[in-house]
Coordinates of C-alpha atoms in Angstrom, one line a residue:
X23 CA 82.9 83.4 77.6
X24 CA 81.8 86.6 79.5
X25 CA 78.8 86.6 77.4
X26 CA 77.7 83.0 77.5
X27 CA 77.2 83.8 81.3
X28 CA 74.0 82.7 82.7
X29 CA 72.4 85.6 84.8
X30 CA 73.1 83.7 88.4
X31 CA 76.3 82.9 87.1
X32 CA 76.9 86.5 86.2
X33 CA 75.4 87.4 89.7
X34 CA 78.1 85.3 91.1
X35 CA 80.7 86.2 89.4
X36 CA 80.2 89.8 90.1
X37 CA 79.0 89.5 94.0
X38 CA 81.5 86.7 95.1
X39 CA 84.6 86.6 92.7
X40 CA 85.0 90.3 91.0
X41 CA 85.6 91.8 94.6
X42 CA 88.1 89.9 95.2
X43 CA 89.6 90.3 92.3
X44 CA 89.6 94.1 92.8
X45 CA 90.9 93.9 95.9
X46 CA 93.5 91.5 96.1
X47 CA 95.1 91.3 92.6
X48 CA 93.3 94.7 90.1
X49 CA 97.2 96.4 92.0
X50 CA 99.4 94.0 89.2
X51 CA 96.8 92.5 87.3
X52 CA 94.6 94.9 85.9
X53 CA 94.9 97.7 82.9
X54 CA 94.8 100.3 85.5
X55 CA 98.1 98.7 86.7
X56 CA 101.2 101.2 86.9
X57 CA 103.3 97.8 86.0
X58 CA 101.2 94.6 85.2
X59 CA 103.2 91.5 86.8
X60 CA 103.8 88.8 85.0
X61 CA 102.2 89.9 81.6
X62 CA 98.6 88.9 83.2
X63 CA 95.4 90.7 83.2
X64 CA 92.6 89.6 85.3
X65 CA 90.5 92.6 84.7
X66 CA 88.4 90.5 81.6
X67 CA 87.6 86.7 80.5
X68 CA 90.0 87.2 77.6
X69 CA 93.0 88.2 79.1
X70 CA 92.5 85.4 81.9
X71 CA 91.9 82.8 79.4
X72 CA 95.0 83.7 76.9
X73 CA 96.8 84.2 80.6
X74 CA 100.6 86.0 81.2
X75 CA 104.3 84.9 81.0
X76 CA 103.5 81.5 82.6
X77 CA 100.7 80.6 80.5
X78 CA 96.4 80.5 80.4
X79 CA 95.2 82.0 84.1
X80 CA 92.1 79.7 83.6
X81 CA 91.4 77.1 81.9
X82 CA 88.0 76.1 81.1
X83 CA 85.9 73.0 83.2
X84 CA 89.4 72.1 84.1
X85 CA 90.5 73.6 87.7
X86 CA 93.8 71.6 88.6
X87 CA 95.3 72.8 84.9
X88 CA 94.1 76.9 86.2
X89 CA 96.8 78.9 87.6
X90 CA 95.2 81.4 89.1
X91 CA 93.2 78.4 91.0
X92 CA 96.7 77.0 92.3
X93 CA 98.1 80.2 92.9
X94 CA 95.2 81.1 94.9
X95 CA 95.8 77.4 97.0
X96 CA 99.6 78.8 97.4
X97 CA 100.3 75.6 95.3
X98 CA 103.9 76.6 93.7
X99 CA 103.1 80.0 93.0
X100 CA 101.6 82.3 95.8
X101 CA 99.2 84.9 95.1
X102 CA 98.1 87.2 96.4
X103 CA 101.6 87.7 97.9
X104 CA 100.8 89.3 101.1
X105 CA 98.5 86.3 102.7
X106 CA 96.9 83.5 101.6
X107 CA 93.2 84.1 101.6
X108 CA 90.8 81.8 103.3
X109 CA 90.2 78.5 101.7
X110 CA 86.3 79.5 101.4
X111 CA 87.3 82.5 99.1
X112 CA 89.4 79.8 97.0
X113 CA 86.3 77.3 96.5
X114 CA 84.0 80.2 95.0
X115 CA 86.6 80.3 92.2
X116 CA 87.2 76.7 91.8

């Protein structure tokens, strides 16, 4: 998947989503983890795409069947925990 990324995609991904990956969810979601929550990784495509305890994080071309995108909206699950982040943040992953 990673790999199939088109270079503006890839520019995206690292300039808009990565950072806020790092800082909002690399703490429980990420190999350098002390405890990963929820058996899911968000620290490479793979580990999104296979997902944790409560199934695939993303799935592909299909954002209301993506986790991570309803957890994001606070829709059943709510992550990150400490505050919802701003609904501009959540449309760059969608």
């Amino acid at each position: 998947m990673a790999a199939d990324l088109k270079p503006a995609d890839r520019e995206f991904f690292e300039s808009k989503i990565r950072p806020v990956l790092v800082e909002h969810c690399y703490e429980c979601h990420s190999t350098q983890s002390k405890a990963v929550k929820g058996g899911l990784w968000l620290d490479n495509a793979a580990a999104m795409l296979q997902g944790g305890d409560s199934g695939p994080a993303i799935v592909a071309n299909n954002v209301d069947e993506s986790l991570l995108i309803q957890a994001l909206k606070y829709d059943g699950i709510n992550m990150p925990p400490r505050r919802k982040l701003p609904a501009s943040i959540v449309v760059d992953f969608e």
